[in-house]
Coordinates of C-alpha atoms (C1' of nucleotides) in Angstrom, one line a residue:
Chain A
M287 CA 18.3 6.7 -13.2
R288 CA 21.5 4.9 -14.2
Q289 CA 21.8 1.9 -12.0
Q290 CA 25.5 1.7 -12.3
D291 CA 25.7 4.8 -10.1
W292 CA 24.7 3.0 -7.0
I293 CA 25.1 -0.7 -7.4
P294 CA 28.3 -1.3 -5.5
G295 CA 31.2 -2.6 -7.5
E296 CA 31.5 -5.8 -5.4
A297 CA 27.9 -6.7 -6.2
R298 CA 28.4 -5.9 -9.8
A299 CA 31.2 -8.3 -10.0
A300 CA 28.9 -11.1 -8.7
A301 CA 26.2 -10.3 -11.3
V302 CA 24.8 -13.0 -13.5
E303 CA 23.1 -12.5 -16.8
R304 CA 20.1 -14.3 -18.0
K305 CA 18.4 -14.4 -21.4
L306 CA 14.7 -14.8 -21.8
R307 CA 12.3 -15.5 -24.6
A308 CA 9.1 -13.5 -24.8
G309 CA 6.7 -14.9 -22.3
E310 CA 9.3 -16.5 -20.2
A311 CA 9.3 -15.7 -16.5
L312 CA 12.2 -14.1 -14.7
F313 CA 10.6 -15.0 -11.4
R314 CA 7.2 -15.7 -10.1
L315 CA 5.2 -14.6 -7.1
G316 CA 6.3 -16.5 -4.0
D317 CA 9.7 -17.5 -5.4
K318 CA 12.5 -17.0 -3.0
T319 CA 14.2 -13.7 -3.8
M320 CA 17.5 -14.1 -5.5
G321 CA 18.2 -10.4 -5.7
L322 CA 17.8 -7.3 -7.7
W323 CA 17.5 -7.4 -11.5
E324 CA 18.5 -5.0 -14.1
V325 CA 17.0 -5.1 -17.5
I326 CA 19.8 -5.0 -20.1
A327 CA 17.7 -5.4 -23.3
G328 CA 14.1 -5.9 -24.2
R329 CA 11.1 -5.3 -21.9
V330 CA 10.0 -7.1 -18.7
R331 CA 6.7 -6.6 -17.1
L332 CA 5.8 -7.0 -13.4
A333 CA 2.3 -8.3 -12.9
R334 CA 0.0 -10.1 -10.6
V335 CA -2.6 -12.6 -11.6
A336 CA -6.0 -11.7 -10.2
R337 CA -8.9 -14.0 -9.6
A338 CA -10.5 -15.1 -12.9
G339 CA -7.0 -15.2 -14.5
R340 CA -6.8 -11.5 -15.3
E341 CA -3.4 -10.1 -15.3
I342 CA -2.8 -6.8 -13.5
V343 CA 0.3 -5.1 -14.8
L344 CA 2.3 -3.2 -12.2
H345 CA 5.1 -1.9 -14.3
V346 CA 6.9 -2.4 -17.5
A347 CA 10.6 -2.1 -17.3
G348 CA 12.8 -1.3 -20.3
A349 CA 16.6 -1.5 -20.8
G350 CA 18.5 0.2 -18.0
E351 CA 15.8 0.0 -15.4
T352 CA 16.0 -2.1 -12.3
L353 CA 13.4 -4.5 -11.0
A354 CA 12.4 -5.6 -7.6
E355 CA 14.5 -3.3 -5.4
A356 CA 12.2 -4.1 -2.6
S357 CA 13.0 -7.8 -3.0
L358 CA 16.3 -7.1 -1.2
F359 CA 14.3 -6.7 2.0
S360 CA 11.8 -9.5 1.5
P361 CA 12.2 -13.3 1.4
H362 CA 9.8 -13.8 -1.5
Y363 CA 8.9 -12.0 -4.7
H364 CA 5.6 -10.2 -4.5
C365 CA 4.6 -10.5 -8.2
D366 CA 5.6 -12.2 -11.4
A367 CA 8.2 -10.8 -13.7
I368 CA 7.7 -11.9 -17.3
A369 CA 9.5 -11.0 -20.5
S370 CA 7.2 -9.1 -22.8
T371 CA 9.8 -9.3 -25.6
S372 CA 12.9 -11.4 -25.8
A373 CA 15.1 -9.9 -23.2
T374 CA 18.3 -10.0 -21.2
A375 CA 18.4 -9.3 -17.5
R376 CA 21.2 -9.1 -15.0
L377 CA 21.0 -10.4 -11.4
Y378 CA 22.7 -8.7 -8.6
P379 CA 22.6 -11.3 -5.9
K380 CA 20.8 -10.2 -2.7
R381 CA 23.4 -11.7 -0.4
E382 CA 26.2 -9.7 -2.0
V383 CA 24.4 -6.5 -2.2
L384 CA 23.2 -6.6 1.4
A385 CA 26.7 -7.7 2.5
V386 CA 28.1 -4.6 0.9
F387 CA 25.6 -2.4 2.6
E388 CA 26.4 -4.0 5.9
R389 CA 30.1 -3.3 5.8
N390 CA 29.9 -0.1 3.8
P391 CA 27.5 2.5 5.1
D392 CA 28.3 4.8 2.3
A393 CA 27.1 2.3 -0.2
A394 CA 23.9 1.9 1.8
R395 CA 23.5 5.6 1.9
M396 CA 24.0 5.9 -1.9
F397 CA 21.4 3.3 -2.4
A398 CA 18.9 5.1 -0.2
A399 CA 19.7 8.4 -1.9
A400 CA 19.1 6.8 -5.3
L401 CA 15.8 5.4 -4.2
A402 CA 14.8 8.7 -2.7
H403 CA 15.7 10.4 -6.0
Q404 CA 13.6 7.8 -7.8
V405 CA 10.7 8.5 -5.6
M406 CA 10.9 12.2 -6.5
D407 CA 11.1 11.4 -10.1
L408 CA 8.2 9.1 -10.1
R409 CA 6.0 11.5 -8.2
T410 CA 6.8 14.2 -10.8
R411 CA 5.8 11.8 -13.5
I412 CA 2.5 11.1 -11.8
E413 CA 1.9 14.8 -11.5
Q414 CA 2.5 15.1 -15.2
R415 CA 0.0 12.4 -15.9
N416 CA -2.6 14.5 -14.1
I417 CA -2.4 17.0 -16.8
R418 CA -5.0 16.1 -19.4
S419 CA -4.2 18.6 -22.1
A420 CA -1.6 17.3 -24.5
R421 CA -0.2 20.8 -25.0
E422 CA 0.0 21.5 -21.3
R423 CA 1.6 18.2 -20.6
V424 CA 4.2 18.7 -23.3
R425 CA 4.9 22.2 -21.9
H426 CA 5.3 20.7 -18.4
F427 CA 7.7 18.1 -19.7
L428 CA 9.8 20.6 -21.5
A429 CA 9.9 23.1 -18.7
L430 CA 10.9 20.3 -16.4
N431 CA 13.7 19.1 -18.6
A432 CA 14.9 22.5 -19.7
V433 CA 15.9 23.5 -16.2
A434 CA 19.5 22.3 -16.8
G435 CA 20.0 23.4 -20.3
G436 CA 19.0 27.1 -20.0
G437 CA 15.8 26.6 -21.9
T438 CA 16.9 23.9 -24.3
V439 CA 15.9 20.3 -24.0
E440 CA 18.0 17.6 -25.7
L441 CA 15.7 14.8 -26.6
R442 CA 16.8 11.3 -25.6
G443 CA 15.7 8.9 -28.3
T444 CA 13.1 9.6 -31.0
L445 CA 10.0 11.8 -30.7
K446 CA 8.0 8.6 -30.6
D447 CA 9.9 7.5 -27.6
V448 CA 9.3 10.8 -25.8
A449 CA 5.7 10.6 -26.6
A450 CA 5.4 7.2 -25.0
E451 CA 7.4 8.4 -22.0
I452 CA 5.0 11.2 -21.3
G453 CA 2.0 9.1 -22.0
L454 CA 0.7 10.5 -25.3
T455 CA 0.2 8.9 -28.7
H456 CA 2.9 10.1 -31.0
E457 CA 0.3 11.8 -33.2
A458 CA -1.0 13.9 -30.3
F459 CA 2.6 14.7 -29.4
Y460 CA 3.5 15.8 -32.9
R461 CA 0.4 18.0 -33.0
A462 CA 1.1 19.5 -29.7
L463 CA 4.7 20.3 -30.7
A464 CA 3.5 21.8 -34.0
A465 CA 0.9 24.0 -32.2
L466 CA 3.5 25.2 -29.7
E467 CA 5.9 26.0 -32.5
R468 CA 3.2 27.8 -34.4
S469 CA 2.4 30.0 -31.4
R470 CA 6.1 30.6 -30.9
Q471 CA 6.4 29.0 -27.5
I472 CA 9.1 26.7 -28.7
R473 CA 11.6 26.4 -31.4
R474 CA 12.8 23.0 -32.8
S475 CA 16.0 21.9 -34.3
R476 CA 17.0 18.2 -34.9
G477 CA 16.9 16.5 -31.5
K478 CA 16.6 19.7 -29.6
I479 CA 13.7 21.9 -28.4
T480 CA 14.1 25.4 -27.1
L481 CA 11.6 27.0 -24.9
L482 CA 10.9 30.6 -25.7
N483 CA 10.3 33.2 -23.0
R484 CA 6.6 33.7 -23.2
V485 CA 3.4 32.8 -21.5
Chain B
M108 CA 2.7 4.5 3.3
R109 CA 2.6 5.3 7.0
Q110 CA 5.7 7.3 7.7
Q111 CA 5.7 6.4 11.4
D112 CA 6.7 2.9 10.3
W113 CA 10.2 3.8 9.5
I114 CA 11.0 7.1 11.0
P115 CA 13.2 6.1 13.9
G116 CA 11.9 6.9 17.3
E117 CA 14.9 9.0 18.2
A118 CA 14.4 11.2 15.2
R119 CA 10.7 11.5 15.9
A120 CA 11.5 12.8 19.4
A121 CA 13.4 15.6 17.8
A122 CA 10.7 16.6 15.4
V123 CA 9.3 20.1 15.3
E124 CA 5.9 21.2 14.1
R125 CA 5.3 24.2 12.0
K126 CA 2.0 25.8 10.9
L127 CA 1.6 27.5 7.6
R128 CA -1.0 29.7 6.0
A129 CA -2.0 29.0 2.4
G130 CA 0.7 30.4 0.1
E131 CA 3.4 30.4 2.7
A132 CA 6.6 28.5 1.9
L133 CA 7.9 25.6 3.9
F134 CA 11.2 25.9 2.1
R135 CA 12.5 27.3 -1.1
L136 CA 14.8 26.1 -3.8
G137 CA 18.4 26.6 -2.7
D138 CA 17.6 26.7 1.1
K139 CA 19.9 24.7 3.2
T140 CA 18.2 21.4 3.9
M141 CA 16.9 21.1 7.5
G142 CA 15.5 17.6 7.1
L143 CA 12.6 15.6 6.1
W144 CA 9.0 16.9 6.4
E145 CA 5.8 15.2 7.1
V146 CA 2.5 16.8 6.2
I147 CA 0.2 16.6 9.2
A148 CA -2.7 18.5 7.9
G149 CA -3.6 20.4 4.7
R150 CA -1.8 20.2 1.5
V151 CA 1.7 21.2 0.5
R152 CA 2.9 21.4 -3.1
L153 CA 6.4 21.0 -4.4
A154 CA 7.1 23.1 -7.4
R155 CA 9.7 24.9 -9.4
V156 CA 9.4 28.2 -11.0
A157 CA 10.2 28.2 -14.6
R158 CA 11.4 31.1 -16.7
A159 CA 8.5 33.5 -17.3
G160 CA 7.2 32.9 -13.8
R161 CA 5.3 29.8 -14.6
E162 CA 5.1 27.3 -11.8
I163 CA 5.8 23.7 -12.5
V164 CA 4.2 21.5 -9.9
L165 CA 6.1 18.4 -9.1
H166 CA 3.9 16.9 -6.4
V167 CA 1.1 17.7 -4.1
A168 CA 1.4 16.0 -0.7
G169 CA -1.5 15.5 1.6
A170 CA -1.8 14.6 5.3
G171 CA 0.4 11.6 6.1
E172 CA 2.8 12.0 3.2
T173 CA 6.5 12.9 3.6
L174 CA 8.3 15.6 1.6
A175 CA 11.8 15.8 0.5
E176 CA 13.2 12.4 1.5
A177 CA 16.0 13.1 -0.9
S178 CA 16.9 16.2 1.0
L179 CA 18.5 14.0 3.6
F180 CA 21.3 13.4 1.1
S181 CA 21.6 16.9 -0.4
P182 CA 22.8 20.1 1.1
H183 CA 20.1 22.2 -0.5
Y184 CA 16.5 21.8 -1.4
H185 CA 15.8 21.3 -5.1
C186 CA 12.4 22.9 -5.3
D187 CA 10.0 25.1 -3.4
A188 CA 7.5 23.7 -0.9
I189 CA 4.4 25.9 -0.6
A190 CA 1.3 25.4 1.4
S191 CA -1.7 25.1 -0.9
T192 CA -4.1 25.3 2.0
S193 CA -3.4 26.2 5.5
A194 CA -1.3 23.3 6.7
T195 CA 0.8 21.8 9.4
A196 CA 4.1 20.1 8.8
R197 CA 6.5 18.2 11.0
L198 CA 10.2 18.4 10.5
Y199 CA 12.5 15.5 11.3
P200 CA 15.9 17.1 11.5
K201 CA 18.4 15.7 9.0
R202 CA 21.2 15.5 11.5
E203 CA 19.2 13.3 13.9
V204 CA 17.8 11.1 11.2
L205 CA 21.2 10.5 9.6
A206 CA 22.8 10.0 12.9
V207 CA 20.4 7.3 13.7
F208 CA 21.1 5.6 10.4
E209 CA 24.7 5.8 11.1
R210 CA 24.7 4.0 14.4
N211 CA 21.7 1.8 13.6
P212 CA 22.0 -0.1 10.3
D213 CA 18.6 -1.7 10.9
A214 CA 17.0 1.7 10.9
A215 CA 18.8 2.5 7.7
R216 CA 17.6 -0.7 6.2
M217 CA 14.1 0.0 7.1
F218 CA 14.3 3.4 5.5
A219 CA 15.7 1.9 2.3
A220 CA 13.0 -0.8 2.4
A221 CA 10.3 1.8 2.9
L222 CA 11.7 3.8 -0.1
A223 CA 11.9 0.7 -2.2
H224 CA 8.3 -0.1 -1.4
Q225 CA 7.3 3.4 -2.2
V226 CA 9.0 3.1 -5.6
M227 CA 7.0 0.0 -6.3
D228 CA 3.8 1.7 -5.3
L229 CA 4.4 4.8 -7.4
R230 CA 5.3 2.7 -10.5
T231 CA 2.1 0.9 -10.1
R232 CA 0.2 4.1 -10.0
I233 CA 1.9 5.3 -13.1
E234 CA 0.9 2.1 -14.8
Q235 CA -2.6 2.7 -13.7
R236 CA -2.6 6.1 -15.3
N237 CA -1.7 4.5 -18.6
I238 CA -5.1 2.9 -18.7
R239 CA -7.4 5.3 -20.5
S240 CA -10.8 3.7 -20.0
A241 CA -12.4 4.7 -16.8
R242 CA -14.0 1.3 -16.3
E243 CA -10.7 -0.5 -16.8
R244 CA -8.9 1.8 -14.6
V245 CA -11.3 1.3 -11.8
R246 CA -11.1 -2.4 -12.3
H247 CA -7.3 -2.2 -12.1
F248 CA -7.5 -0.2 -8.9
L249 CA -10.0 -2.6 -7.4
A250 CA -8.1 -5.8 -8.4
L251 CA -5.0 -4.3 -7.0
N252 CA -6.5 -3.4 -3.7
A253 CA -8.6 -6.5 -3.3
V254 CA -5.6 -8.8 -3.1
A255 CA -5.5 -8.7 0.6
G256 CA -9.2 -8.8 1.4
G257 CA -10.2 -11.8 -0.6
G258 CA -12.0 -9.8 -3.2
T259 CA -13.3 -7.0 -1.0
V260 CA -11.8 -3.5 -1.1
E261 CA -12.3 -1.2 1.9
L262 CA -12.3 2.3 0.7
R263 CA -10.3 4.9 2.5
G264 CA -12.1 8.2 2.5
T265 CA -14.9 9.2 0.3
L266 CA -15.6 8.0 -3.2
K267 CA -14.5 11.5 -4.3
D268 CA -11.2 11.0 -2.7
V269 CA -10.7 7.7 -4.4
A270 CA -11.7 9.2 -7.7
A271 CA -9.0 11.9 -7.3
E272 CA -6.5 9.3 -6.2
I273 CA -6.9 7.3 -9.4
G274 CA -7.1 10.3 -11.6
L275 CA -10.7 10.5 -12.6
T276 CA -13.4 13.1 -12.1
H277 CA -15.8 11.9 -9.5
E278 CA -18.6 11.8 -12.1
A279 CA -16.6 9.4 -14.3
F280 CA -15.8 7.3 -11.3
Y281 CA -19.4 7.1 -10.2
R282 CA -20.5 6.1 -13.7
A283 CA -17.8 3.5 -14.0
L284 CA -18.9 2.0 -10.6
A285 CA -22.5 2.0 -11.6
A286 CA -21.7 0.3 -14.9
L287 CA -19.6 -2.3 -13.2
E288 CA -22.3 -3.0 -10.7
R289 CA -25.0 -3.2 -13.5
S290 CA -22.9 -5.8 -15.3
R291 CA -22.5 -7.6 -12.0
Q292 CA -18.7 -7.3 -11.9
I293 CA -18.8 -5.7 -8.5
R294 CA -21.1 -5.3 -5.5
R295 CA -21.2 -2.3 -3.3
S296 CA -22.0 -1.8 0.3
R297 CA -21.2 1.4 2.2
G298 CA -17.5 1.9 2.1
K299 CA -16.8 -1.5 0.6
I300 CA -16.7 -2.9 -2.9
T301 CA -16.6 -6.6 -3.6
L302 CA -15.2 -7.9 -6.8
L303 CA -17.3 -10.7 -8.3
N304 CA -15.6 -13.7 -10.0
R305 CA -16.3 -12.9 -13.6
V306 CA -14.5 -11.7 -16.8
Chain C
dC261 C1' 16.8 2.6 -55.9
dG262 C1' 13.9 0.1 -52.5
dG263 C1' 12.5 -0.7 -47.9
dC264 C1' 11.7 0.5 -43.2
dG265 C1' 10.9 3.4 -39.4
dT266 C1' 10.0 8.1 -38.0
dT267 C1' 7.6 12.3 -38.7
dT268 C1' 3.5 14.7 -40.3
dT269 C1' -1.2 15.7 -41.4
dG270 C1' -6.3 14.5 -42.1
dA271 C1' -10.8 12.8 -40.8
dG272 C1' -13.9 10.6 -37.7
dA273 C1' -15.5 8.5 -33.4
dG274 C1' -15.6 7.6 -28.8
dA275 C1' -14.9 8.7 -24.1
dG276 C1' -14.1 11.5 -20.4
dC277 C1' -14.7 16.3 -18.9
dT278 C1' -17.6 20.2 -17.8
dC279 C1' -21.7 22.2 -16.4
dA280 C1' -26.0 21.4 -14.3
dA281 C1' -29.7 19.6 -11.6
dC282 C1' -31.1 16.7 -8.1
dA283 C1' -30.9 13.0 -4.4
dT284 C1' -29.0 11.5 -0.1
dC285 C1' -27.0 11.6 4.2
dG286 C1' -25.2 13.5 8.6
dG287 C1' -24.9 17.1 11.6
dT288 C1' -26.7 21.5 13.8
dG289 C1' -29.8 24.4 15.9
dG290 C1' -34.4 26.0 16.8
Chain D
dC148 C1' -38.6 16.2 16.3
dC149 C1' -38.1 18.8 12.3
dA150 C1' -36.1 22.3 9.2
dC151 C1' -31.9 23.7 7.3
dC152 C1' -27.4 23.3 5.4
dG153 C1' -23.3 21.5 3.4
dA154 C1' -20.9 17.8 1.4
dT155 C1' -21.2 13.6 -0.9
dG156 C1' -23.3 10.8 -4.2
dT157 C1' -25.9 10.3 -8.7
dT158 C1' -27.5 11.1 -13.2
dG159 C1' -28.2 13.8 -17.6
dA160 C1' -26.6 16.4 -21.9
dG161 C1' -23.4 18.4 -24.7
dC162 C1' -18.6 19.5 -26.0
dT163 C1' -14.0 19.1 -26.5
dC164 C1' -10.0 16.6 -27.0
dT165 C1' -7.4 12.7 -27.6
dC166 C1' -7.3 8.2 -29.7
dT167 C1' -7.7 5.5 -33.7
dC168 C1' -7.3 4.5 -38.4
dA169 C1' -5.2 6.2 -42.7
dA170 C1' -2.2 8.0 -45.9
dA171 C1' 1.7 10.4 -47.3
dA172 C1' 6.3 12.8 -46.9
dC173 C1' 10.8 12.3 -45.2
dG174 C1' 15.3 10.4 -43.8
dC175 C1' 18.4 6.7 -43.4
dC176 C1' 20.7 2.5 -44.7
dG177 C1' 21.8 -1.4 -47.3

DNA sequence: CGGCGTTTTGAGAGAGCTCAACATCGGTGG
DNA sequence: CCACCGATGTTGAGCTCTCTCAAAACGCCG
């Protein structure tokens, strides 16, 4: 989801950027919540430290993703946010965001709508992960993303990126694509994949 | 998440129950949105029908889960909802829910907070699915759920249920538990699992 | 042309899935 | 109280499929 869609302009105006080196913390569990973060570049992981020092990763956010939406409604952060690479993040101050929601119900509604949409999207991705077979998973992904394009999927990023997105090694992904193409279930052409009407 | 937590009382008063036989549709893609559904019993799947008649499952909701939160903000449903078993669902009419949000910002905020929380939760589950090793995945699950109980996890439902929840066959789950117990990383006692301080 | 990242294909191993058998437990009815 | 039954829990063996490690072709850019 593009965050720009729902972060209200007033809050965006108040945003502050911060640069991080790999390993540096954006915030830590228990810190007072400053607001909502958007990752501009690099990767930031959300994690908790379990007993015995083990780290439990909750999520890894890449460029364009937001972090800690729930922190808007909580006084303290519930986990650590640590840069996995050198990274840039943008803070939308909680006070401003909430103030906008208060005086502008439409903004609040758009926020809720965006979250609801994200819930849908995440559930779909979980469903996808339940599919073990690489070929089936790829088909699921393609069918899902072809809805708009009349059977054609425009790939965002490289095939490697897509492979990571759907939770396959790039080798497995290439092989699945090759197999689907051999059996004439798809056709490929630089950056695009077309689903053929069969099976 | 317990839906009762955030569905406003006024909206709950207006709720309507509906019973479904397996295979019957709760709603279909393109139908005018009536509101938000909660599954009371049985299982309901959200799916789209792709070209060539294949069904793409987006999500399977069990008892206690809500369906179609996003429909509150959309005039039409974006997928089909079909009972996988005989099922009961409860409708919270869109008009009432939105009206409550309109005149009660607190309710709206609780709704947004609940959604934000759900987003967190789902992301965590996706992260979990990225862990291939059964043993590691089980450890991740346990560490995650033990946070509250000081190292002890109270299992909701049967071990089979838990296995399904974390995306393992029950056999693999049993074996992983047995292995963790053998290596003294956990201790088990009817319905509870205790994480031991090691590794 | 040289270097780097993506794309592609090959071979092997490991791990989870599947199928199967059996144990255990709780409930039901004789 | 005991036999029966179904569902959960448990363990075994084999197989399939993906992951991992490797190597090479390809494309792009300086």
